[in-house]
Rosetta silent file (secondary structure, phi, psi, omega in degrees, C-alpha in Angstrom):
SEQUENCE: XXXXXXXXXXXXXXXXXXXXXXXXXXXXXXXXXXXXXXXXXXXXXXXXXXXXXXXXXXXXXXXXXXXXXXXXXXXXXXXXXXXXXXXXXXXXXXXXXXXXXXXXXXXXXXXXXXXXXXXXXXXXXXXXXXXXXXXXXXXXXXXXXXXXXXXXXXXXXXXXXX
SCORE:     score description
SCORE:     0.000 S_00000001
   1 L     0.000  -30.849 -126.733   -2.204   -2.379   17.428 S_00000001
   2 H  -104.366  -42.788  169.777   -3.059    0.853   17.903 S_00000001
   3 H   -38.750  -60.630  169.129    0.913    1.567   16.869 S_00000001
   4 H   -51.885  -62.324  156.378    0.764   -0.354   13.485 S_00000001
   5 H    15.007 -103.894 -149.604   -2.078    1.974   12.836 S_00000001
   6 H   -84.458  -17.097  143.358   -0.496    4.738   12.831 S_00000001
   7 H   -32.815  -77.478  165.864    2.957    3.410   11.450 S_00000001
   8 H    -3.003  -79.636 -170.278    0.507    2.478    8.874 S_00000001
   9 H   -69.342  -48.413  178.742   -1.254    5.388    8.357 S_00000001
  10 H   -61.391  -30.598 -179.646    2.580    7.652    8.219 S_00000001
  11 H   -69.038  -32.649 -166.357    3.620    5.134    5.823 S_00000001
  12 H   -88.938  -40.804  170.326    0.911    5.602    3.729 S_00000001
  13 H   -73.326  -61.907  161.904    0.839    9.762    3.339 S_00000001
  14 H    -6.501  -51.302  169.247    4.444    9.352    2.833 S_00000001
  15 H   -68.152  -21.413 -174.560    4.097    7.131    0.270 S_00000001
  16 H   -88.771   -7.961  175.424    1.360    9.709   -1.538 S_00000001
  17 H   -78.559  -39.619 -170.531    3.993   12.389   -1.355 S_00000001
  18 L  -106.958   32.327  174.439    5.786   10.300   -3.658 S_00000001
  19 L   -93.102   17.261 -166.708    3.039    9.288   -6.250 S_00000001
  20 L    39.707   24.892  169.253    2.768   12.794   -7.192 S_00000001
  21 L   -47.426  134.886 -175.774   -0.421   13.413   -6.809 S_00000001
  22 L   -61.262  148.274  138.439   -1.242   17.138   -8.257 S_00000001
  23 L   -32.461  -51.593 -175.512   -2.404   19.274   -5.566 S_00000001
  24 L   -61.641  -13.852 -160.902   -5.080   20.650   -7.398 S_00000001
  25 L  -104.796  -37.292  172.596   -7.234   17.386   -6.933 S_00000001
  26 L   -43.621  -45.433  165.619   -6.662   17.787   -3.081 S_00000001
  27 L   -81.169   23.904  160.312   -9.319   20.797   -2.929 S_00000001
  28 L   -78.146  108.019  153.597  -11.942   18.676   -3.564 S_00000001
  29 L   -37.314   83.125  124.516  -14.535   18.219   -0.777 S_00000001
  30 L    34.994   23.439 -178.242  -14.142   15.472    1.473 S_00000001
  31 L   -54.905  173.492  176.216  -17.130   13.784    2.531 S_00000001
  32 H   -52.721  -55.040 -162.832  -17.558   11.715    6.148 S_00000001
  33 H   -86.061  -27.626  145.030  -18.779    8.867    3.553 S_00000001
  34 H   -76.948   -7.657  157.782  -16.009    9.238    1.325 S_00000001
  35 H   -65.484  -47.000  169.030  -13.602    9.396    4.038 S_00000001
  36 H   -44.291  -56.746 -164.243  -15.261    5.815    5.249 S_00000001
  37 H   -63.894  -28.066 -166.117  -15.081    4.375    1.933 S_00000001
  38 H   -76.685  -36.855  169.394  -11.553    5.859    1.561 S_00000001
  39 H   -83.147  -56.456  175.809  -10.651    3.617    4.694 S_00000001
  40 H   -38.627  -22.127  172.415  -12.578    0.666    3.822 S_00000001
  41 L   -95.253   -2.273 -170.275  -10.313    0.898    0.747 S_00000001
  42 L   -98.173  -39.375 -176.511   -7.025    1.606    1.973 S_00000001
  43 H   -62.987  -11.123 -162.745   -7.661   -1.646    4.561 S_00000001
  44 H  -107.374   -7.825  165.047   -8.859   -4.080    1.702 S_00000001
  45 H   -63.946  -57.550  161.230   -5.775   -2.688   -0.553 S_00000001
  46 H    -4.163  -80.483 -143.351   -3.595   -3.480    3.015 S_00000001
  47 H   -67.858  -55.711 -171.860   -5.157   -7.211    2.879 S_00000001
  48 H   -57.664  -72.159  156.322   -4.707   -7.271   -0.840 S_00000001
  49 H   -24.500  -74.389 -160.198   -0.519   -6.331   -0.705 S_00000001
  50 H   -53.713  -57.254  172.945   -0.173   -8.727    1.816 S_00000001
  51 H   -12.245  -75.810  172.947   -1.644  -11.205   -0.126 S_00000001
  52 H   -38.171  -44.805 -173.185    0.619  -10.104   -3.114 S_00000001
  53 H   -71.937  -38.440  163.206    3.611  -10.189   -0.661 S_00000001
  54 H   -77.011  -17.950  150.707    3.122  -13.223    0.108 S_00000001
  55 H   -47.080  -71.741 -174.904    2.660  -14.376   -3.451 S_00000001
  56 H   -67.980   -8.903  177.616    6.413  -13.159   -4.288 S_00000001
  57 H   -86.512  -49.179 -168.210    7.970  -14.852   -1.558 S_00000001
  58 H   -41.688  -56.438  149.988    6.796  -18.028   -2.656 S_00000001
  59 H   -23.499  -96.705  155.312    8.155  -16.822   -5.797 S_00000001
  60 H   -14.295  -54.102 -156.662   11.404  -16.003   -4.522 S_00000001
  61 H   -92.047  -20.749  173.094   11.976  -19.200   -2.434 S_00000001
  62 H   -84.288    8.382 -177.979   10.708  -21.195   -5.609 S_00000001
  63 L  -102.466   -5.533  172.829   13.181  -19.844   -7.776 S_00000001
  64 L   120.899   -8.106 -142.205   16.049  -20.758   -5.340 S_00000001
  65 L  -135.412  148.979  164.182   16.716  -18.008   -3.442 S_00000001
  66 L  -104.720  166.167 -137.571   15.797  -16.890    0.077 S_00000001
  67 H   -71.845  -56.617  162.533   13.978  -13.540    0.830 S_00000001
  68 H   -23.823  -97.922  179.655   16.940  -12.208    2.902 S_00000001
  69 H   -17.611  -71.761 -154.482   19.416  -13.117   -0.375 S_00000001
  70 H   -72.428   -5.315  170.774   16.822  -11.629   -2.928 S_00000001
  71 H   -76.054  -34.218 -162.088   16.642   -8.520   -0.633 S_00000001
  72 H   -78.032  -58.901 -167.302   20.594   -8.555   -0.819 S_00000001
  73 H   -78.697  -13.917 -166.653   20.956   -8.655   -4.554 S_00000001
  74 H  -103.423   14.722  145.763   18.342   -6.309   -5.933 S_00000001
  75 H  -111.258   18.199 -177.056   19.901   -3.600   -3.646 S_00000001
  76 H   -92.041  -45.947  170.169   23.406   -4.560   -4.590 S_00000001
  77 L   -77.439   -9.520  170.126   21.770   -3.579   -8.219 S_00000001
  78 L   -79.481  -42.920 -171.666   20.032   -0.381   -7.090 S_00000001
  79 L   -86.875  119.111 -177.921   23.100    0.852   -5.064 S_00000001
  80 L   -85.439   -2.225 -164.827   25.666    1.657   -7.400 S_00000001
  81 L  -120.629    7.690  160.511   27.874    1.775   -3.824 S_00000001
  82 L  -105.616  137.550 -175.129   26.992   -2.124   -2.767 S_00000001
  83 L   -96.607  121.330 -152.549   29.480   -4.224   -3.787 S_00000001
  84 L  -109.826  141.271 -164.688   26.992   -7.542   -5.174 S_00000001
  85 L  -128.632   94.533 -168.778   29.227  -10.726   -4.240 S_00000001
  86 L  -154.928  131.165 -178.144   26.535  -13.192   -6.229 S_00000001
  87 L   -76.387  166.653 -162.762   26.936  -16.388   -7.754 S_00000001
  88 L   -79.318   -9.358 -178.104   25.980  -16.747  -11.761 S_00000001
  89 L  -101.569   -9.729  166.078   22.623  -18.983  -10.290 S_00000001
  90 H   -80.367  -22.251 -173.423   21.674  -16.027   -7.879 S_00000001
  91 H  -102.633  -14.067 -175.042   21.726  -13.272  -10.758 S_00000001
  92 H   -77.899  -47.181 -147.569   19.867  -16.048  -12.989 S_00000001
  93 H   -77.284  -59.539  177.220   17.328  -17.441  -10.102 S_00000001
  94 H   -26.764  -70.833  153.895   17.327  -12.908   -9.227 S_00000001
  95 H   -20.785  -31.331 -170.635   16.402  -12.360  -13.092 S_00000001
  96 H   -99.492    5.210 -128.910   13.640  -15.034  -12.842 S_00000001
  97 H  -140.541  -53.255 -177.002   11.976  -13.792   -9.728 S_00000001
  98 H   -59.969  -41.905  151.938   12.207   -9.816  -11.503 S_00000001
  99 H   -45.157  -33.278  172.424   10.244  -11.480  -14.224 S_00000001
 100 H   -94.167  -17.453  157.181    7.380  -13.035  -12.428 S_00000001
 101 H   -40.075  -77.064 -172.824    7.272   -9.763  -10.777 S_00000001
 102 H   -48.528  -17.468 -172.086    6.774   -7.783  -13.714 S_00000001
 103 H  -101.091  -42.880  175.386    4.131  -10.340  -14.945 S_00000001
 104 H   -43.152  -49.229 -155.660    2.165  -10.121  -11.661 S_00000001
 105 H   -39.671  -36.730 -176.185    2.056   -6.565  -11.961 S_00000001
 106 H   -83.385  -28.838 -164.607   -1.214   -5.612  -14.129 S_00000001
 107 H   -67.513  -18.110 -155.583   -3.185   -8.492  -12.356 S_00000001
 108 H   -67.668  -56.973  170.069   -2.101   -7.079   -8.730 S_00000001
 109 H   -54.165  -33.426  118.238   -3.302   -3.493  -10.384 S_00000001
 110 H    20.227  -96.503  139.424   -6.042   -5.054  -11.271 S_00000001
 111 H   -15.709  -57.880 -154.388   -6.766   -6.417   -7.671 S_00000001
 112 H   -94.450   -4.152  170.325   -6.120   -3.260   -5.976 S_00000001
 113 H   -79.650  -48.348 -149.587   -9.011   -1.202   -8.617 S_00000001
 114 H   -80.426  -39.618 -177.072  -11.436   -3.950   -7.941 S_00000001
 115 H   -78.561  -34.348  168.232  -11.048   -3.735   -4.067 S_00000001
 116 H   -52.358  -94.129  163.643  -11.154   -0.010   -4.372 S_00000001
 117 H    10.086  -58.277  165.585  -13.976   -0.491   -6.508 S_00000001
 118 H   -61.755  -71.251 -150.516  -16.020   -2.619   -3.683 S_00000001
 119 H   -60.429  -25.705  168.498  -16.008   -0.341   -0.914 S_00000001
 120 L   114.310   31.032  162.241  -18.021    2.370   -3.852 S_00000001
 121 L   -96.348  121.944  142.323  -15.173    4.258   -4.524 S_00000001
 122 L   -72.988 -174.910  177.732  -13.275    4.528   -8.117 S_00000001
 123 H   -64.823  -44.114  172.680   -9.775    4.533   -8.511 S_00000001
 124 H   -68.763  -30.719 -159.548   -9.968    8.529   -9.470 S_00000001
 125 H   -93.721  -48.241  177.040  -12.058    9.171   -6.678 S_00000001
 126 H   -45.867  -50.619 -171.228   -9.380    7.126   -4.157 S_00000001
 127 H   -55.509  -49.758 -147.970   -6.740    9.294   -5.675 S_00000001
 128 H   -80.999  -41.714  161.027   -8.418   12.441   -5.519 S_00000001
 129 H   -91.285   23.590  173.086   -9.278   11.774   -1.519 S_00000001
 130 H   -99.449  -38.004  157.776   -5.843   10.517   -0.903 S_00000001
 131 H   -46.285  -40.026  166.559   -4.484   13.595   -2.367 S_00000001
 132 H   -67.271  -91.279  173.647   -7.013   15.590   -0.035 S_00000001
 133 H    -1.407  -58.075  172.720   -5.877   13.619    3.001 S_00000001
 134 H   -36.913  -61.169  175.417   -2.237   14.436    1.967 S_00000001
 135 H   -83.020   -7.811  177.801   -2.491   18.026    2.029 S_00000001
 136 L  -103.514  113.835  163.851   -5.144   18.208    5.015 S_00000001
 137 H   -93.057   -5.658  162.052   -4.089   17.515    8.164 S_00000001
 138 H   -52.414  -39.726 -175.005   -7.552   17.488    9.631 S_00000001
 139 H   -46.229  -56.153 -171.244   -8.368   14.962    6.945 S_00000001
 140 H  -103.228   38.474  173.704   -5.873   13.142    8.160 S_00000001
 141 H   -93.631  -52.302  154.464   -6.438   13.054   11.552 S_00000001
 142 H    -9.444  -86.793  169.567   -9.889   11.906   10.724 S_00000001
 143 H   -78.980   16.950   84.736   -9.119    9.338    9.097 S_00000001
 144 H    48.549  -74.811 -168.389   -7.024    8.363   11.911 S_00000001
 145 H   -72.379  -39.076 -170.275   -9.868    8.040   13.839 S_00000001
 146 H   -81.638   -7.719 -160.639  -11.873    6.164   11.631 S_00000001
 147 H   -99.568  -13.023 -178.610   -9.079    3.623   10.923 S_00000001
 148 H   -74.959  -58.493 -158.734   -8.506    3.288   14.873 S_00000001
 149 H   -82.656   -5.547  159.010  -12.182    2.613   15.449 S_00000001
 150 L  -103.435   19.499  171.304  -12.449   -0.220   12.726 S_00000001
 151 L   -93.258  -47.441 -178.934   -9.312   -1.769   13.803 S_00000001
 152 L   -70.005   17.003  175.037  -11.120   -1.800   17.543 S_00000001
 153 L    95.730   24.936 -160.829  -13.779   -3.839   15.798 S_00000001
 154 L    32.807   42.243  164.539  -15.889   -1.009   14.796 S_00000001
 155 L   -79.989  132.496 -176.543  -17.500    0.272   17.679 S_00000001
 156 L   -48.931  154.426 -164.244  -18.891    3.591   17.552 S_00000001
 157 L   -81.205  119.471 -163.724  -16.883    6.049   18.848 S_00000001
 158 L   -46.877  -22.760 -173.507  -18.678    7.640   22.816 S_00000001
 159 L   -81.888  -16.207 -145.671  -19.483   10.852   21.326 S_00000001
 160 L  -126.660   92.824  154.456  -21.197    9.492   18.259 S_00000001
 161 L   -86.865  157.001 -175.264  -24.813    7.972   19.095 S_00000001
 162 L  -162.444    0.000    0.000  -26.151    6.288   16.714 S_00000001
């Protein structure tokens, strides 16, 4: 578990390298309780994707096609160097699937401000300590820590009475 974490957690500054968050928003001060909030918000986005992810495969498999295939063709269209070997009901069923995407999309956004939102964060305020996190690595050892100890069920941490 402890692995997934921190998969997790690499996947996730990684991914903030490539939202372009400005820098400048990064030197913003950091509290402990926005650092909490900032994890209570990245797990209930977590919960929220999967949710979502699980939404489009149903999608996907009701449209014809299985996740494997639709994985096949939409990088056969991305890759100008995959050669897409697809029947005329795979790029139709493909087409139909890119479409219910695209329709999902503001409620998902949606979704993930309102779950931001809950934990007492806004969506500028997420950004602004995910951008700090990005650029810190104490930050993001931190949260680290805090995302370890509310995976282990939240128990306080030995140093930290409390």
């Amino acid at each position: 578990m402890l692995k997934s974490v921190k998969l997790n957690l690499f996947l996730f500054v990684a991914m903030l390298g490539t939202l372009g968050i400005s820098a400048q928003t990064a030197s913003k001060d950091v509290s402990d309780q926005d650092l909490n909030k900032f994890a209570d918000a990245y797990q209930a986005v977590q919960m929220e994707n999967q949710k979502a992810q699980q939404e489009m495969v149903v999608i996907i498999q009701d449209n014809g096609l299985e996740v494997a295939r639709f994985q096949e063709i939409q990088q056969a269209q991305t890759d100008p160097n995959t050669k897409l070997d697809a029947t005329e009901k795979e790029l139709a069923s493909h087409k139909a699937i890119i479409d219910n995407f695209q329709k999902m999309q503001p409620e998902l956004e949606s979704r993930m401000e309102e779950v931001i939102n809950d934990t007492g964060l806004t969506m500028e305020r997420y950004q602004e300590v995910a951008a700090a996190i990005q650029a810190d690595r104490e930050l993001q050892q931190e949260l680290q820590a805090i995302m370890v100890k509310k995976t282990q069920g939240g128990a306080p941490a030995a140093n930290s009475k409390g």
